[in-house]
Structures are given as C-alpha cells and as structure tokens.
Coordinates of N, CA and C in Angstrom, one line a residue:
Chain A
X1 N 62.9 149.8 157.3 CA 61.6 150.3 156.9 C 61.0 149.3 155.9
X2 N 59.8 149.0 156.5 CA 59.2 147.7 155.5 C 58.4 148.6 154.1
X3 N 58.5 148.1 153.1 CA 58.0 148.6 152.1 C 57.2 147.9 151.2
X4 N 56.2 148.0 150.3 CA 55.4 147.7 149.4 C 55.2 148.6 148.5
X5 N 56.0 148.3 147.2 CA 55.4 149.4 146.0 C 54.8 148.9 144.8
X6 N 53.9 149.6 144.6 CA 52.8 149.3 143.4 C 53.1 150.5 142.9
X7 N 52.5 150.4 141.3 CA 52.6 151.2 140.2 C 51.0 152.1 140.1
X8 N 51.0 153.2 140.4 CA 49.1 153.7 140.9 C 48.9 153.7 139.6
X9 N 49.3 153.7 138.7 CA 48.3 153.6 137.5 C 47.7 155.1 136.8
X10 N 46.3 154.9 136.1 CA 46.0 154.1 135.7 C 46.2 153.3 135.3
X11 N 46.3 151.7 135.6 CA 45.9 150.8 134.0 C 44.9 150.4 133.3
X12 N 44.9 150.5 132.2 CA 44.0 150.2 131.5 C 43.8 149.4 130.5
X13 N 43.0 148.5 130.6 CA 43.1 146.7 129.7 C 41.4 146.9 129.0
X14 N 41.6 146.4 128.3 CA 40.3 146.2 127.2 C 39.7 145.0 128.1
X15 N 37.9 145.2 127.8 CA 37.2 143.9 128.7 C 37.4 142.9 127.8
X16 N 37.4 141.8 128.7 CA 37.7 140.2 128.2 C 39.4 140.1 128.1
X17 N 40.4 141.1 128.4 CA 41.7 140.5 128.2 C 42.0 140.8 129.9
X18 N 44.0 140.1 129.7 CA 44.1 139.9 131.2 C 45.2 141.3 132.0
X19 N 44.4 141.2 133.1 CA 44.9 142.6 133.6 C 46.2 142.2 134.4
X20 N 47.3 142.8 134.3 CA 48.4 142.4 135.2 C 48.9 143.3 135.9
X21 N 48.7 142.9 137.8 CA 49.2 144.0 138.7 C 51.0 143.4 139.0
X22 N 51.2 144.3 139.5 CA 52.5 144.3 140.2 C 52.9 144.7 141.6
X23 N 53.7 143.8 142.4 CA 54.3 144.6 143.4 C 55.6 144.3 143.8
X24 N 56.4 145.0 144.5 CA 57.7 144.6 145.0 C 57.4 145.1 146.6
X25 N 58.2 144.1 147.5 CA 58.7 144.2 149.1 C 59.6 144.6 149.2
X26 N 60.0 145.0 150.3 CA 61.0 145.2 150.9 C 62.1 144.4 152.0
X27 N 60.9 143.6 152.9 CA 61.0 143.6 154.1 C 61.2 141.4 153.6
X28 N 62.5 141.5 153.5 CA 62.2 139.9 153.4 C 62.1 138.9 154.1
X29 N 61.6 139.3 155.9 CA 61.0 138.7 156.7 C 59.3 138.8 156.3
X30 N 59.2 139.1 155.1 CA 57.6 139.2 155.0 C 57.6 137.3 154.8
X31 N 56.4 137.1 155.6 CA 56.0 135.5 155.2 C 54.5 135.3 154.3
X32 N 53.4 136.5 154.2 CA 52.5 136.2 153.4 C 52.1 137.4 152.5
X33 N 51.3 137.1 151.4 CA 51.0 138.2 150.7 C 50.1 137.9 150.4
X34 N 48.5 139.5 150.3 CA 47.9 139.8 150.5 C 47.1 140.2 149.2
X35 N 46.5 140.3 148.3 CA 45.6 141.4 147.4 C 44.2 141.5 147.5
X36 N 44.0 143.0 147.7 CA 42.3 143.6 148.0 C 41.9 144.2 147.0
X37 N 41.0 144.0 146.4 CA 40.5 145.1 145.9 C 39.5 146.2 146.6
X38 N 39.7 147.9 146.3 CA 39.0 148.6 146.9 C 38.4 149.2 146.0
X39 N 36.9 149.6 145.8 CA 36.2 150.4 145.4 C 36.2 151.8 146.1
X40 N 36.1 153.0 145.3 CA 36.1 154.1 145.5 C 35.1 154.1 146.4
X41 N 35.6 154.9 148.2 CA 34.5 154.9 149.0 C 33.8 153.5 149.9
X42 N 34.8 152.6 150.1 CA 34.4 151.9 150.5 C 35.4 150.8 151.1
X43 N 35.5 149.8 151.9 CA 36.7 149.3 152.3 C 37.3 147.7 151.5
X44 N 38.2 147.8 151.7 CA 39.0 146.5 150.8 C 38.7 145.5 151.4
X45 N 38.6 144.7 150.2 CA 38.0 143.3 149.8 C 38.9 142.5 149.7
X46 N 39.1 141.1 150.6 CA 40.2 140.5 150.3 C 39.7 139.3 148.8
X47 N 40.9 139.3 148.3 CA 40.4 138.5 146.8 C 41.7 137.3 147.0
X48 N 42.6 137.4 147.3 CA 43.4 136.3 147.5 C 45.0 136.2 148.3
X49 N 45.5 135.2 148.6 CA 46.5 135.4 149.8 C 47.5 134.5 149.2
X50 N 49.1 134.4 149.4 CA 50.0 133.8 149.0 C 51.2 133.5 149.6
X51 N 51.4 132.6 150.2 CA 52.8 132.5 150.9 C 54.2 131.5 150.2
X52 N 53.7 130.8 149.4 CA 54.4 129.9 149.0 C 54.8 130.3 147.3
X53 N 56.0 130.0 147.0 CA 56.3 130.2 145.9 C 55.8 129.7 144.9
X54 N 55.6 130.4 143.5 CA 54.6 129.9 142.6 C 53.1 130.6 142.8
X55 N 52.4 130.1 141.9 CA 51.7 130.3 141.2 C 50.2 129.8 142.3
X56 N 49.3 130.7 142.7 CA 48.1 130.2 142.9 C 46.4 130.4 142.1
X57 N 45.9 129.8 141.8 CA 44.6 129.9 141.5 C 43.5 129.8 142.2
X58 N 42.3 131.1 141.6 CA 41.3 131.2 142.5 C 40.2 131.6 141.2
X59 N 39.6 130.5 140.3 CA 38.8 131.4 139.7 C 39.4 132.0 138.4
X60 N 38.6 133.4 138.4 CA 39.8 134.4 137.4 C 40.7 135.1 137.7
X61 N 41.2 134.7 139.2 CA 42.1 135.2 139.8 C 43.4 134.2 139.6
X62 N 45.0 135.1 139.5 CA 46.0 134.2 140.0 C 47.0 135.1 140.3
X63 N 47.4 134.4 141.9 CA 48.7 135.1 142.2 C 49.7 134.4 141.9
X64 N 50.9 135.5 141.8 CA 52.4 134.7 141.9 C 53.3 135.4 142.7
X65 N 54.1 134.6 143.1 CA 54.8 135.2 144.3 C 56.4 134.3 144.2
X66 N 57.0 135.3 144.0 CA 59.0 134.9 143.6 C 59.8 135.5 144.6
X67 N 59.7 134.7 145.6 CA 60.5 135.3 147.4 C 62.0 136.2 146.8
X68 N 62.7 135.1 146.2 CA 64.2 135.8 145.6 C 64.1 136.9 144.9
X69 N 63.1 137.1 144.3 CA 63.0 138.9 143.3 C 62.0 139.8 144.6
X70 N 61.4 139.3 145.4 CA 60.9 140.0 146.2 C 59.8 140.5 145.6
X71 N 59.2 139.4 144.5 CA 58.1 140.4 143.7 C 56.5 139.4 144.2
X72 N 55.2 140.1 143.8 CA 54.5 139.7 143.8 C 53.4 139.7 142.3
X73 N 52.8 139.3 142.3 CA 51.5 140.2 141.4 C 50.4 139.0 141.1
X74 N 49.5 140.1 141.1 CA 48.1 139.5 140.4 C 47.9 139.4 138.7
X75 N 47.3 138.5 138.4 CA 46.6 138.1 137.4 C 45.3 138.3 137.4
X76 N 44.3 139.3 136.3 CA 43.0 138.7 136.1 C 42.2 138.1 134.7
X77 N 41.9 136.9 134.6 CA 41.8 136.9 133.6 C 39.9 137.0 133.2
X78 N 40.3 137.1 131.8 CA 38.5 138.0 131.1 C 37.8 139.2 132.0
X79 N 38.8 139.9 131.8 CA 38.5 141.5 132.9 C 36.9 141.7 132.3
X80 N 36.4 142.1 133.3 CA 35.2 142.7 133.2 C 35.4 144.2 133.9
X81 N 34.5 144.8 133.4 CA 34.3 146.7 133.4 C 33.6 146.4 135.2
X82 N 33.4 145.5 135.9 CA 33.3 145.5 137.5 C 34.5 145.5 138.1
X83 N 35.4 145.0 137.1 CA 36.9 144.6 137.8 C 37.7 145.7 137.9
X84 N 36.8 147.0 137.6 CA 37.5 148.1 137.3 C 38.0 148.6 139.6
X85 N 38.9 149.0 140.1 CA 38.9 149.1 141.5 C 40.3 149.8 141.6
X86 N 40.3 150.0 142.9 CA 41.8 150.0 143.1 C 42.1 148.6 144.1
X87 N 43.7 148.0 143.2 CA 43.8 146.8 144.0 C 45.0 147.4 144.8
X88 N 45.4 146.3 146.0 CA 46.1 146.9 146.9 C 47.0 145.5 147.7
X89 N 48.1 145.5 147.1 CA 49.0 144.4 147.6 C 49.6 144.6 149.2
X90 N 48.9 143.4 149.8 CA 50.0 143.7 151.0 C 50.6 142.6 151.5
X91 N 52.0 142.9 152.2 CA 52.5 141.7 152.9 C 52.7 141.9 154.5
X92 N 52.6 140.8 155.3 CA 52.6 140.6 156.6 C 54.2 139.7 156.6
X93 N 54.5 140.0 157.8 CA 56.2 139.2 158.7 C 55.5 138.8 160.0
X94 N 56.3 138.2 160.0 CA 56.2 137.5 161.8 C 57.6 137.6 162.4
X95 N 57.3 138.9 163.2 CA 58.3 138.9 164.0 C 58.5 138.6 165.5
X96 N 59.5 138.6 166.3 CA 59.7 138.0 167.6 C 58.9 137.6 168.2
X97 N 57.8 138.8 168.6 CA 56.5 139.4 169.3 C 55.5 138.6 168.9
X98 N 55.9 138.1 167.6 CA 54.5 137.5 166.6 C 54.1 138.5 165.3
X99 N 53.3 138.0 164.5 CA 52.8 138.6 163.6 C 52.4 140.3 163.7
X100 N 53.1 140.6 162.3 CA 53.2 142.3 162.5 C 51.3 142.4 161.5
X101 N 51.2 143.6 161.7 CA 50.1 144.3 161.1 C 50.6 144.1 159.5
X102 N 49.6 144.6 158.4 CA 49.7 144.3 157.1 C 50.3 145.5 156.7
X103 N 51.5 145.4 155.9 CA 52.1 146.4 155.0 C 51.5 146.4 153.5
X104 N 50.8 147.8 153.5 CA 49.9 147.8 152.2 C 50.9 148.7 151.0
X105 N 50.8 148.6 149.9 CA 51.4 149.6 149.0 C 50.2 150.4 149.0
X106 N 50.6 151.3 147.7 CA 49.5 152.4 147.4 C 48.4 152.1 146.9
X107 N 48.5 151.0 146.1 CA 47.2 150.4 145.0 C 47.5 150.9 143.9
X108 N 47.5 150.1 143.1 CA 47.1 150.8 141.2 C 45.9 150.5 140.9
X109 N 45.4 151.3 140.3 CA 43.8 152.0 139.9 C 44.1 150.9 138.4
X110 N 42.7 150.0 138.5 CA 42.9 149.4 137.6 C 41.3 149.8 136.4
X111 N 41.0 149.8 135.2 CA 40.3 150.4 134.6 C 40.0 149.8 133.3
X112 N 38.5 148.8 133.4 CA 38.7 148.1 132.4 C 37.7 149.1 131.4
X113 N 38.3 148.9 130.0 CA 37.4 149.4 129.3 C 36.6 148.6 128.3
X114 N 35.1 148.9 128.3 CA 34.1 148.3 127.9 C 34.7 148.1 126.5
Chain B
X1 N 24.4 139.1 160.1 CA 25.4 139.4 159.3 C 26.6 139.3 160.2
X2 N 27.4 138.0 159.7 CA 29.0 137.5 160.6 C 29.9 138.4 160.2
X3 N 29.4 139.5 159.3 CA 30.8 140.2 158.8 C 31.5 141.2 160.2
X4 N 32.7 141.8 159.8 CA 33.2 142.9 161.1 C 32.3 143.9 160.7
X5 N 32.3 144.5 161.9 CA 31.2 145.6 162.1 C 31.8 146.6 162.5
X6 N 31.2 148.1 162.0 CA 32.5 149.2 162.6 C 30.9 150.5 162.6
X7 N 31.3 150.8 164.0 CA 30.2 152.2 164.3 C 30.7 152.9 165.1
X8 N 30.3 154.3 164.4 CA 29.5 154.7 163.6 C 30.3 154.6 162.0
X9 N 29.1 154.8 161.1 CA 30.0 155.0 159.8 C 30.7 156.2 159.6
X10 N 30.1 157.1 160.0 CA 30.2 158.6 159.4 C 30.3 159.4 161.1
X11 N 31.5 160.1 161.4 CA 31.7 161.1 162.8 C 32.6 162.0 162.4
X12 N 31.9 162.9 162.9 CA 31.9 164.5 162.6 C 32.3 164.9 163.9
X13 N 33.3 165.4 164.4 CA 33.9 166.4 165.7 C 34.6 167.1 165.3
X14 N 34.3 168.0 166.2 CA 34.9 169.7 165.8 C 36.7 169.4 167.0
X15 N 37.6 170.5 166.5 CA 38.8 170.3 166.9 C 38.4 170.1 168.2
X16 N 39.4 169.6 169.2 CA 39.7 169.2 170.7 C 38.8 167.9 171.0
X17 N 37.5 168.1 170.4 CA 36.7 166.9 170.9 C 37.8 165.5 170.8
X18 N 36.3 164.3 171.5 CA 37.2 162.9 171.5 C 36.4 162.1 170.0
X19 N 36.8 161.2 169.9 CA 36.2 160.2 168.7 C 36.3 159.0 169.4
X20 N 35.4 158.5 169.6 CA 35.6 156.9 170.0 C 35.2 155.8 168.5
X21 N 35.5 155.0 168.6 CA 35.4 154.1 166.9 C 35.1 152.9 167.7
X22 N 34.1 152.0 167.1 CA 34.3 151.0 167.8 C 34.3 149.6 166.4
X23 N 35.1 148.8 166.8 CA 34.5 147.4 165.7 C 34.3 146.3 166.6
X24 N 33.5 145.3 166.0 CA 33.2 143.9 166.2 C 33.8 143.1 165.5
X25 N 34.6 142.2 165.7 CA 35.2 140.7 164.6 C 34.1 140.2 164.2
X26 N 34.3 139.7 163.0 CA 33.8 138.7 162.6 C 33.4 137.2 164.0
X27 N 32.8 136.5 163.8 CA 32.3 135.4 164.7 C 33.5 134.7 164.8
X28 N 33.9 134.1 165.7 CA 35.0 133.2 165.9 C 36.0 133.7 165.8
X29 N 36.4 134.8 165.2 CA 37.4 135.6 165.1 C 37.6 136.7 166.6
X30 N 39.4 136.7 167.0 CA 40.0 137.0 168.2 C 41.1 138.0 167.9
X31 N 41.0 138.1 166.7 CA 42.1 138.8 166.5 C 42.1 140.1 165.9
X32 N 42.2 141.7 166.6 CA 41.3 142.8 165.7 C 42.6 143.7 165.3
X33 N 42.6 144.6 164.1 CA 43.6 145.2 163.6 C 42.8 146.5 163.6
X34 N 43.5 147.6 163.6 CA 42.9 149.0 163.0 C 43.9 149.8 161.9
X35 N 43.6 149.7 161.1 CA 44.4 150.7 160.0 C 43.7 152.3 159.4
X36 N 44.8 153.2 158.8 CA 44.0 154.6 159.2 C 44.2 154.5 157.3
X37 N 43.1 155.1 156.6 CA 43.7 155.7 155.3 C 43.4 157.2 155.1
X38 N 44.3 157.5 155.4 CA 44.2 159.3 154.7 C 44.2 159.5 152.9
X39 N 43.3 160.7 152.5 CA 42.8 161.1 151.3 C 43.9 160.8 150.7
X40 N 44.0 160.3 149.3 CA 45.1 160.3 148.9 C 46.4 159.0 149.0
X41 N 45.9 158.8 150.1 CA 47.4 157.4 150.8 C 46.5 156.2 151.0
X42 N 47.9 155.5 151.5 CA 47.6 153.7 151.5 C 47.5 153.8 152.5
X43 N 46.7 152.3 153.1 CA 46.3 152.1 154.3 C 47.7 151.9 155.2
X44 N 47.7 152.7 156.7 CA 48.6 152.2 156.8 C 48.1 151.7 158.7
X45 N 49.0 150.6 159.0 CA 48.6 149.6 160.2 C 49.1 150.6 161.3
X46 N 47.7 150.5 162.5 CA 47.9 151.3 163.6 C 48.4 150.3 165.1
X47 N 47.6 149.5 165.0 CA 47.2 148.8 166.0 C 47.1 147.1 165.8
X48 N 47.6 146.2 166.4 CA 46.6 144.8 167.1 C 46.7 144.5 168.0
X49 N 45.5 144.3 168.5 CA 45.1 143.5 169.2 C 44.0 142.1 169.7
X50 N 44.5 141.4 170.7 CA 43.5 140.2 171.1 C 42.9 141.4 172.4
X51 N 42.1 139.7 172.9 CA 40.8 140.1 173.9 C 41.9 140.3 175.4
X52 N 41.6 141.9 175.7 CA 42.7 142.2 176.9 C 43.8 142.9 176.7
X53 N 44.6 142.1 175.2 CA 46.4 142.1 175.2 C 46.2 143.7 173.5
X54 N 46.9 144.3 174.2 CA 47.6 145.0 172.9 C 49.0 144.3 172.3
X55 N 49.0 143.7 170.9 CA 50.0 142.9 170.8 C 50.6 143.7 170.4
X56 N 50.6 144.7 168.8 CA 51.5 145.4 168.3 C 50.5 146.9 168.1
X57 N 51.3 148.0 168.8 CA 51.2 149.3 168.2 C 52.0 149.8 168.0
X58 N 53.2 149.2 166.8 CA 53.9 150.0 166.5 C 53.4 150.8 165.2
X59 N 52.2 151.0 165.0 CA 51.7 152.0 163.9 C 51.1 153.4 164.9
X60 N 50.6 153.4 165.8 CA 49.8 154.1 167.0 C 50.5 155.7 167.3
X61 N 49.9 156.7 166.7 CA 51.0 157.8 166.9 C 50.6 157.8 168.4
X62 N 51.9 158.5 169.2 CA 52.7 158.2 170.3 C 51.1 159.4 171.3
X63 N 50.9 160.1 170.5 CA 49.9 161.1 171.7 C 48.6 160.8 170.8
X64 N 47.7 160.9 171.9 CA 46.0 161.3 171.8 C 45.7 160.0 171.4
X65 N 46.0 159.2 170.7 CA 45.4 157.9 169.9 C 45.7 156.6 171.4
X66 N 44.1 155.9 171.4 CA 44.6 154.5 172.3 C 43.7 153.5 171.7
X67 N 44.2 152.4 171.8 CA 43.2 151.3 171.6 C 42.9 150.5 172.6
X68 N 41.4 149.9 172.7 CA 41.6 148.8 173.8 C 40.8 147.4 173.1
X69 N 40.5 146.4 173.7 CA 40.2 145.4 173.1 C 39.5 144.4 174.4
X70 N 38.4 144.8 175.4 CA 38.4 144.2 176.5 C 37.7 143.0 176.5
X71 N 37.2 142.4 177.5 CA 37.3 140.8 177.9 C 35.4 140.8 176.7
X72 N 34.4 142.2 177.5 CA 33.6 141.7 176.9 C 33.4 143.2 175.7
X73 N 32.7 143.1 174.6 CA 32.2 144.2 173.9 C 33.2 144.6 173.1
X74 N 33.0 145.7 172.5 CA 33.6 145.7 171.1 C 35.4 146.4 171.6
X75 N 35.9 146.2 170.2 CA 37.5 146.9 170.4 C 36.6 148.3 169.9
X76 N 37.8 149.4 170.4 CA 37.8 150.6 171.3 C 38.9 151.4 170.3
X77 N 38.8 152.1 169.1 CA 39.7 153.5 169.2 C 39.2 154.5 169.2
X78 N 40.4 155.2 170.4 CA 40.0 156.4 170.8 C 40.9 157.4 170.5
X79 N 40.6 158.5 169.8 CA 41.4 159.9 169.5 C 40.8 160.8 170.5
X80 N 41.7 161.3 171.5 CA 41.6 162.5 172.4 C 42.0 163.6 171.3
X81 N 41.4 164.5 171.6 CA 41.5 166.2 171.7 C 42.2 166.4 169.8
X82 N 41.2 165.7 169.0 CA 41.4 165.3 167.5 C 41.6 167.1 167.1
X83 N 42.5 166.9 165.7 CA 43.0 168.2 164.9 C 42.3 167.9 163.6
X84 N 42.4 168.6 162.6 CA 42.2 168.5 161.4 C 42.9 167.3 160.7
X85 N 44.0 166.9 160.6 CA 45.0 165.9 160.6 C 44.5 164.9 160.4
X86 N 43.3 164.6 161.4 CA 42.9 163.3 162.2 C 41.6 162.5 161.2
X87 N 41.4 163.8 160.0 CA 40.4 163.2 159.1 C 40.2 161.7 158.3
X88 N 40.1 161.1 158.5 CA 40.6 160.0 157.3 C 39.4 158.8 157.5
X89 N 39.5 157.3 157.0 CA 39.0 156.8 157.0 C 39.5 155.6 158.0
X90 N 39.0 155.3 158.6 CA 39.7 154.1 159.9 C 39.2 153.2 160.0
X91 N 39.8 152.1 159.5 CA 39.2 150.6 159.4 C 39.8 149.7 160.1
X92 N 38.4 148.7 160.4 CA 39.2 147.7 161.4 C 38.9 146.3 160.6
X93 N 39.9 145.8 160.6 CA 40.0 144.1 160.3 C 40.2 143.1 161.6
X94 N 39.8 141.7 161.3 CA 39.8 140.4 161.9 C 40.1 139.9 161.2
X95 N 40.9 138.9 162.1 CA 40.9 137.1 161.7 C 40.6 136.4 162.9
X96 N 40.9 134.8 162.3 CA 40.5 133.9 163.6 C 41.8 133.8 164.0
X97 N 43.4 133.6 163.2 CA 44.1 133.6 164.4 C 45.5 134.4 164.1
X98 N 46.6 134.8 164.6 CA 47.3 136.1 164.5 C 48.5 135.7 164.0
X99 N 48.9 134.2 163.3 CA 49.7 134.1 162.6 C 50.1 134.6 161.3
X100 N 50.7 134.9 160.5 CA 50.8 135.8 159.3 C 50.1 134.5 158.1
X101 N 49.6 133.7 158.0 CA 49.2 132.6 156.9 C 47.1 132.5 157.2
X102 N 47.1 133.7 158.2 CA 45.1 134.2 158.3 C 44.9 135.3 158.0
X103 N 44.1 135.2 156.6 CA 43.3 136.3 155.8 C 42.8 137.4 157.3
X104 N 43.4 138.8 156.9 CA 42.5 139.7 157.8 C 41.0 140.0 156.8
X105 N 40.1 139.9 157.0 CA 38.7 140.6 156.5 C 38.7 141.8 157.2
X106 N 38.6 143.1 156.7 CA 37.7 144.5 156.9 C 36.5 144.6 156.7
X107 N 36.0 145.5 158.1 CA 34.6 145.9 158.5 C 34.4 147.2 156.9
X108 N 33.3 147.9 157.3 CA 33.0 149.1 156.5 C 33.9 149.9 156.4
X109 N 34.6 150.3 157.6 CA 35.1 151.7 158.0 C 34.2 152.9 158.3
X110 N 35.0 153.4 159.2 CA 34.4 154.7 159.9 C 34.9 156.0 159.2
X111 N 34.4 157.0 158.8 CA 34.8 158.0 157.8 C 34.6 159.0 158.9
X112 N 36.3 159.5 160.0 CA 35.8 160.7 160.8 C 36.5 162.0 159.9
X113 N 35.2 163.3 160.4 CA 35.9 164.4 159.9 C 35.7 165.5 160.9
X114 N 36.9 166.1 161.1 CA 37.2 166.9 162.2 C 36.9 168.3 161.6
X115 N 36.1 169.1 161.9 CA 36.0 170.4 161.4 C 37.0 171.4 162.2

C-alpha cells in the first residue's frame, strides 16, 4: 500500500518567517515528488517537483528530498498571509506498466499570520 | 487559455442519473489523469490515460465509473446510476509525457452533487 503522510496542521508561522512542511513515503519505488498548494475551493497548484537528492530552489520556495529516510519537505521562505493554503505533497513510481498516478498525502493547512 | 479545462464546473444529478465530466490537456500535452477529492480527504488517483489507451485504472472503483480518452475530443468520465457517495470534487490533470520526472498541471475541477 503506497503511502504519503503529512501532518494536517494547523501550522502557524508569523509573516516574514520560514514555514516548514513535512512529508514521509512509503512506497520506495516512488521516483518523483510533488508539492501543490490548494486553496480552499479550488484545485492544486503545482509549486515544485523533486527527484534527486538534496536540496532544490525555486524562488521562496525549497524542496528537499532524503530517499534513505523516505522523507520529503518544503521550505518557504518570508511567508506572506497569501501563503496561507493547504499544501499537498505527492509522489509518483514507475512501475512495469509505466508511470503510476500521483500518491497525494492529506495536506497540512498552513496559516500565516499577519 | 492553454490551461486544462474541465466542464461543467458545478453538476447536480439526482440518485440513478449519469454524470459525464469532461477535461481538455493542456496544448501539447497527451497525457490525462483523473483524481476524485471527497469532503474532508486527499486527492486520490482514479485513472490515466493517453489518446485511445487506458494506461492505469488501478484507482477506478470496479462498478458504474469509466473513462475514455478518444482519438478526437475531450477525455470522458462517466459515473452510471451515481449514489450520494459519488459527491466530491473530480479533477483532471495533464502533462506532456507519462514518465514519473513530468509535472501533472490540474484543470478547475468539476464539483458533482448527487441529491
């Protein structure tokens, strides 16, 4: 059973500091990972992707991704009260057939305050 | 607007009726996914497919739900003879190609509610 778990949160970070998500896999034929942000009511936004170990930058975005702990997480840095969403980590495998559909966790409700 | 496209936004059917969903990829994009989110829950993956081929439905509950994806016009989910159950929000993503290292982009989503 492939898994993705996130922590639903709330979190809550003061604006201008850095908000930090989390996720763990299960499935360690996963090859890429995924984070969306979703606004209440409306559909997820991709904000960045990660397949390789280490650290990527995008902006005030950064992922990291540690295959051996099976972990993932987002970085954001100088949160703004927009950044407020539910984010939602997911990872994809490639199996036999080919690439499987996206394994999403629940999302943690992130909540910046003014 | 190159984005995916998903119509209707908002469908309303009373129990037994059908629901048809339809999305468009993105331009240059071949590759279409459907995921369902119920009130409450994470998205979870129903369907992909290319133009013709159903690759993976191992998300696809086994009665009433089909997808199709044909040579011309948009991908196709269909809920036969929908329950209350069936309420949720059903989104479809693209990419350009089906290896696991291409960003899926999501349409709007379609918000069906079964009375």
């Amino acid at each position: 059973q492939k898994e993705v778990e996130q922590n639903s949160g709330p979190l809550s970070v003061p604006e201008g500091a850095i908000a930090s998500l989390n996720c763990t896999y299960s499935d360690r034929g996963s090859q890429s990972f995924f984070w969306y942000r979703q606004y209440s009511g409306k559909s997820p936004e991709l904000i960045m992707f990660i397949y390789s170990n280490g650290d990527k930058e995008d902006g005030r975005f950064t992922a990291q991704l540690n295959k051996a702990s099976q972990y993932v997480s987002l970085l954001i840095r100088d949160s703004q009260p927009s950044d407020s969403a539910t984010y939602l980590c997911a990872g994809r495998a490639h199996s036999g057939g080919g690439a499987d559909g996206l394994t999403f966790g629940k999302g943690t409700h992130l909540i910046i305050q003014p | 607007n190159a984005g995916v496209m998903q119509n209707p936004r908002h469908l309303v059917r009373r129990r037994g009726q059908e629901a048809r969903l339809r999305c468009s990829p993105m331009k240059g994009h071949s590759h279409v996914y459907w995921y369902r989110q119920l009130p409450e829950e994470g998205l979870k993956f129903m369907v992909y497919l290319q133009k013709e081929n159903i690759i993976d439905e191992s998300g696809m509950p086994k009665e009433r739900f089909s997808a199709e994806f044909p040579k011309e016009g948009p991908s196709i989910l269909r809920i036969q003879q929908v329950v209350r159950g069936d309420s949720a929000a059903y989104f479809c993503a693209s990419s350009r190609q089906g290896n696991p290292y291409n960003e899926q982009f999501f349409g709007p989503g379609t918000r069906l509610t079964v009375l």
